[in-house]
Amino acid sequence: MTTTLYVFTGTGNSLAAAELLAQKLGDTVIESIPILMKKAGPVIPDSPKVGFIFPVNYSGLPLILSKFIPRISLSHVSYTFAVATAGGIGRYALLQLDTLLKENGSLLQAGWMVRMVDNYIPYGGAPDDKTQKEILADAERQLSDIADFIQLKKKEMPKFPLMSQILHYSLYPRFIRSLPEIDNRFHVDDTCNGFGICRKVCPADNIRILDERPVWQHHCLFCLACINLCPKEAIQLEEKHRKKRRYRNPSVPLKKLIQIQSGFDNSSDQ
Ligand SMILES: Cc1cc2nc3c(=O)[nH]c(=O)nc-3n(C[C@H](O)[C@H](O)[C@H](O)COP(=O)(O)O)c2cc1C
Ligand code: SF4
């Protein structure tokens, strides 16, 4: 393999981005960060190019990616890049990744932020289908250019104006501190049919099904997969968000999202 893409996703944007890059680049393998995190030992890529594809969380990195970086050995890798998918802002996440990689003896040679559909329900919910299509078509064009840059091993990092740093430090540390209790914000309503899709799409094994209802286990990543992907829309945050439109990247079937989190399609069991 020439390229390995390490992917974390909640609602499919980052997986769709990785699949598009893999298709354009050829000779590329996609590895799931949640699955690798369930295994012990170091992660040693078998390719000269390595990329990290992930969603921006409060202008920073998803916690699982911060925990993954110290486990990966990049000493044989000649080109390291990242694509952060986001609803619009948060490129500071790329600088955070570069810092973590440097602590691990490597660095980020190129990083891009790609605007995709925002899956963060409290910001307003997903836009209508037409708007989603436009956003994702722009993203596809940008990813196509990024694939060309990766082929050329282009070195390119965005600028990080003071504002991006202020945004990161005013939002991100509080978000990370809130994670151990954050799933107390979820509840399930009477439309829940107990199928347990929420459990299967959870990248953190944070949901148990008890008496045909999800019970959150307090090690949530707040990726919002469970609330966005519940087919009955039975999972709720605060009452004011009940009617907000849910989101799954339209090019990523639910089955694939289950596979990327758990490694197998267990959609017929509970
Ligand atoms: C907890 C959380 C925080 C987020 N923070 C940001 C943010 O700071 N800036 C932004 O542009 N989008 C933000 N988003 C939106 C996601 O980064 C964006 O929709 C991403 O493409 C989702 O990727 P996925 O489908 O691979 O999970 C946030 C989403 C979540 C769930
Ligand atoms: S419980 Fe929901 S929001 Fe938390 S990590 Fe699992 S799927 Fe993501």
PDB file of N, CA and C in Angstrom, residues 88-131:
ATOM      1  N   GLY A  88     -17.795  24.386   9.364  1.00  0.00           N
ATOM      2  CA  GLY A  88     -17.380  25.682   8.825  1.00  0.00           C
ATOM      3  C   GLY A  88     -16.095  26.231   9.406  1.00  0.00           C
ATOM      4  N   ILE A  89     -15.928  26.143  10.728  1.00  0.00           N
ATOM      5  CA  ILE A  89     -14.735  26.740  11.334  1.00  0.00           C
ATOM      6  C   ILE A  89     -14.068  25.735  12.278  1.00  0.00           C
ATOM      7  N   GLY A  90     -12.770  25.928  12.480  1.00  0.00           N
ATOM      8  CA  GLY A  90     -12.119  25.046  13.448  1.00  0.00           C
ATOM      9  C   GLY A  90     -10.796  24.489  12.977  1.00  0.00           C
ATOM     10  N   ARG A  91     -10.131  25.223  12.081  1.00  0.00           N
ATOM     11  CA  ARG A  91      -8.877  24.701  11.522  1.00  0.00           C
ATOM     12  C   ARG A  91      -7.781  24.542  12.576  1.00  0.00           C
ATOM     13  N   TYR A  92      -7.975  25.178  13.753  1.00  0.00           N
ATOM     14  CA  TYR A  92      -6.957  25.055  14.801  1.00  0.00           C
ATOM     15  C   TYR A  92      -6.736  23.591  15.178  1.00  0.00           C
ATOM     16  N   ALA A  93      -7.743  22.748  14.917  1.00  0.00           N
ATOM     17  CA  ALA A  93      -7.604  21.307  15.187  1.00  0.00           C
ATOM     18  C   ALA A  93      -6.364  20.744  14.480  1.00  0.00           C
ATOM     19  N   LEU A  94      -6.038  21.299  13.317  1.00  0.00           N
ATOM     20  CA  LEU A  94      -4.875  20.797  12.566  1.00  0.00           C
ATOM     21  C   LEU A  94      -3.572  21.152  13.285  1.00  0.00           C
ATOM     22  N   LEU A  95      -3.556  22.336  13.892  1.00  0.00           N
ATOM     23  CA  LEU A  95      -2.359  22.730  14.649  1.00  0.00           C
ATOM     24  C   LEU A  95      -2.225  21.860  15.901  1.00  0.00           C
ATOM     25  N   GLN A  96      -3.366  21.556  16.511  1.00  0.00           N
ATOM     26  CA  GLN A  96      -3.354  20.664  17.686  1.00  0.00           C
ATOM     27  C   GLN A  96      -2.799  19.292  17.296  1.00  0.00           C
ATOM     28  N   LEU A  97      -3.194  18.806  16.125  1.00  0.00           N
ATOM     29  CA  LEU A  97      -2.693  17.501  15.662  1.00  0.00           C
ATOM     30  C   LEU A  97      -1.190  17.567  15.402  1.00  0.00           C
ATOM     31  N   ASP A  98      -0.758  18.656  14.771  1.00  0.00           N
ATOM     32  CA  ASP A  98       0.677  18.829  14.499  1.00  0.00           C
ATOM     33  C   ASP A  98       1.472  18.805  15.809  1.00  0.00           C
ATOM     34  N   THR A  99       0.949  19.477  16.832  1.00  0.00           N
ATOM     35  CA  THR A  99       1.632  19.517  18.136  1.00  0.00           C
ATOM     36  C   THR A  99       1.738  18.115  18.728  1.00  0.00           C
ATOM     37  N   LEU A 100       0.642  17.362  18.662  1.00  0.00           N
ATOM     38  CA  LEU A 100       0.662  15.993  19.211  1.00  0.00           C
ATOM     39  C   LEU A 100       1.631  15.106  18.439  1.00  0.00           C
ATOM     40  N   LEU A 101       1.653  15.273  17.116  1.00  0.00           N
ATOM     41  CA  LEU A 101       2.568  14.461  16.301  1.00  0.00           C
ATOM     42  C   LEU A 101       4.020  14.805  16.638  1.00  0.00           C
ATOM     43  N   LYS A 102       4.286  16.079  16.870  1.00  0.00           N
ATOM     44  CA  LYS A 102       5.661  16.486  17.227  1.00  0.00           C
ATOM     45  C   LYS A 102       6.067  15.863  18.552  1.00  0.00           C
ATOM     46  N   GLU A 103       5.129  15.814  19.492  1.00  0.00           N
ATOM     47  CA  GLU A 103       5.433  15.165  20.782  1.00  0.00           C
ATOM     48  C   GLU A 103       5.751  13.686  20.583  1.00  0.00           C
ATOM     49  N   ASN A 104       5.272  13.153  19.459  1.00  0.00           N
ATOM     50  CA  ASN A 104       5.466  11.731  19.149  1.00  0.00           C
ATOM     51  C   ASN A 104       6.596  11.539  18.126  1.00  0.00           C
ATOM     52  N   GLY A 105       7.414  12.574  17.914  1.00  0.00           N
ATOM     53  CA  GLY A 105       8.589  12.451  17.048  1.00  0.00           C
ATOM     54  C   GLY A 105       8.311  12.607  15.569  1.00  0.00           C
ATOM     55  N   SER A 106       7.128  13.087  15.205  1.00  0.00           N
ATOM     56  CA  SER A 106       6.804  13.269  13.786  1.00  0.00           C
ATOM     57  C   SER A 106       6.302  14.712  13.588  1.00  0.00           C
ATOM     58  N   LEU A 107       5.598  14.965  12.523  1.00  0.00           N
ATOM     59  CA  LEU A 107       4.929  16.257  12.341  1.00  0.00           C
ATOM     60  C   LEU A 107       3.927  16.152  11.200  1.00  0.00           C
ATOM     61  N   LEU A 108       3.070  17.157  11.116  1.00  0.00           N
ATOM     62  CA  LEU A 108       2.076  17.178  10.044  1.00  0.00           C
ATOM     63  C   LEU A 108       2.655  17.983   8.880  1.00  0.00           C
ATOM     64  N   GLN A 109       2.815  17.320   7.721  1.00  0.00           N
ATOM     65  CA  GLN A 109       3.388  18.058   6.592  1.00  0.00           C
ATOM     66  C   GLN A 109       2.340  18.842   5.807  1.00  0.00           C
ATOM     67  N   ALA A 110       1.104  18.363   5.870  1.00  0.00           N
ATOM     68  CA  ALA A 110       0.039  19.088   5.179  1.00  0.00           C
ATOM     69  C   ALA A 110      -1.274  18.863   5.909  1.00  0.00           C
ATOM     70  N   GLY A 111      -2.101  19.897   5.927  1.00  0.00           N
ATOM     71  CA  GLY A 111      -3.404  19.762   6.577  1.00  0.00           C
ATOM     72  C   GLY A 111      -4.423  20.648   5.886  1.00  0.00           C
ATOM     73  N   TRP A 112      -5.610  20.118   5.716  1.00  0.00           N
ATOM     74  CA  TRP A 112      -6.678  20.880   5.067  1.00  0.00           C
ATOM     75  C   TRP A 112      -7.955  20.735   5.879  1.00  0.00           C
ATOM     76  N   MET A 113      -8.749  21.806   5.909  1.00  0.00           N
ATOM     77  CA  MET A 113     -10.081  21.699   6.497  1.00  0.00           C
ATOM     78  C   MET A 113     -11.099  21.739   5.366  1.00  0.00           C
ATOM     79  N   VAL A 114     -12.019  20.799   5.378  1.00  0.00           N
ATOM     80  CA  VAL A 114     -13.034  20.721   4.322  1.00  0.00           C
ATOM     81  C   VAL A 114     -14.401  20.949   4.953  1.00  0.00           C
ATOM     82  N   ARG A 115     -15.116  21.919   4.411  1.00  0.00           N
ATOM     83  CA  ARG A 115     -16.464  22.164   4.932  1.00  0.00           C
ATOM     84  C   ARG A 115     -17.412  21.086   4.424  1.00  0.00           C
ATOM     85  N   MET A 116     -18.089  20.432   5.366  1.00  0.00           N
ATOM     86  CA  MET A 116     -19.123  19.463   4.986  1.00  0.00           C
ATOM     87  C   MET A 116     -20.383  19.829   5.774  1.00  0.00           C
ATOM     88  N   VAL A 117     -21.391  18.972   5.776  1.00  0.00           N
ATOM     89  CA  VAL A 117     -22.631  19.343   6.473  1.00  0.00           C
ATOM     90  C   VAL A 117     -22.403  19.253   7.985  1.00  0.00           C
ATOM     91  N   ASP A 118     -22.873  20.264   8.694  1.00  0.00           N
ATOM     92  CA  ASP A 118     -22.688  20.314  10.151  1.00  0.00           C
ATOM     93  C   ASP A 118     -23.636  19.320  10.826  1.00  0.00           C
ATOM     94  N   ASN A 119     -23.063  18.400  11.602  1.00  0.00           N
ATOM     95  CA  ASN A 119     -23.900  17.384  12.269  1.00  0.00           C
ATOM     96  C   ASN A 119     -24.215  17.747  13.718  1.00  0.00           C
ATOM     97  N   TYR A 120     -23.807  18.952  14.122  1.00  0.00           N
ATOM     98  CA  TYR A 120     -23.941  19.328  15.535  1.00  0.00           C
ATOM     99  C   TYR A 120     -25.344  19.878  15.769  1.00  0.00           C
ATOM    100  N   ILE A 121     -26.225  19.022  16.231  1.00  0.00           N
ATOM    101  CA  ILE A 121     -27.646  19.364  16.341  1.00  0.00           C
ATOM    102  C   ILE A 121     -27.899  20.672  17.112  1.00  0.00           C
ATOM    103  N   PRO A 122     -27.201  20.926  18.226  1.00  0.00           N
ATOM    104  CA  PRO A 122     -27.484  22.183  18.934  1.00  0.00           C
ATOM    105  C   PRO A 122     -27.227  23.441  18.096  1.00  0.00           C
ATOM    106  N   TYR A 123     -26.380  23.358  17.048  1.00  0.00           N
ATOM    107  CA  TYR A 123     -26.163  24.537  16.197  1.00  0.00           C
ATOM    108  C   TYR A 123     -27.353  24.809  15.284  1.00  0.00           C
ATOM    109  N   GLY A 124     -28.306  23.886  15.199  1.00  0.00           N
ATOM    110  CA  GLY A 124     -29.467  24.197  14.364  1.00  0.00           C
ATOM    111  C   GLY A 124     -30.014  23.010  13.602  1.00  0.00           C
ATOM    112  N   GLY A 125     -29.278  21.914  13.551  1.00  0.00           N
ATOM    113  CA  GLY A 125     -29.757  20.755  12.795  1.00  0.00           C
ATOM    114  C   GLY A 125     -29.323  20.833  11.346  1.00  0.00           C
ATOM    115  N   ALA A 126     -29.451  19.717  10.653  1.00  0.00           N
ATOM    116  CA  ALA A 126     -28.977  19.641   9.266  1.00  0.00           C
ATOM    117  C   ALA A 126     -29.813  20.545   8.360  1.00  0.00           C
ATOM    118  N   PRO A 127     -29.184  21.133   7.335  1.00  0.00           N
ATOM    119  CA  PRO A 127     -29.945  21.948   6.378  1.00  0.00           C
ATOM    120  C   PRO A 127     -30.773  21.073   5.437  1.00  0.00           C
ATOM    121  N   ASP A 128     -31.575  21.719   4.565  1.00  0.00           N
ATOM    122  CA  ASP A 128     -32.407  20.944   3.632  1.00  0.00           C
ATOM    123  C   ASP A 128     -31.534  20.194   2.616  1.00  0.00           C
ATOM    124  N   ASP A 129     -32.159  19.254   1.896  1.00  0.00           N
ATOM    125  CA  ASP A 129     -31.406  18.371   0.992  1.00  0.00           C
ATOM    126  C   ASP A 129     -30.616  19.147  -0.064  1.00  0.00           C
ATOM    127  N   LYS A 130     -31.229  20.212  -0.602  1.00  0.00           N
ATOM    128  CA  LYS A 130     -30.574  20.971  -1.677  1.00  0.00           C
ATOM    129  C   LYS A 130     -29.281  21.610  -1.143  1.00  0.00           C
ATOM    130  N   THR A 131     -29.384  22.212   0.021  1.00  0.00           N
ATOM    131  CA  THR A 131     -28.198  22.849   0.614  1.00  0.00           C
ATOM    132  C   THR A 131     -27.132  21.799   0.918  1.00  0.00           C
TER     133      THR A 131
END
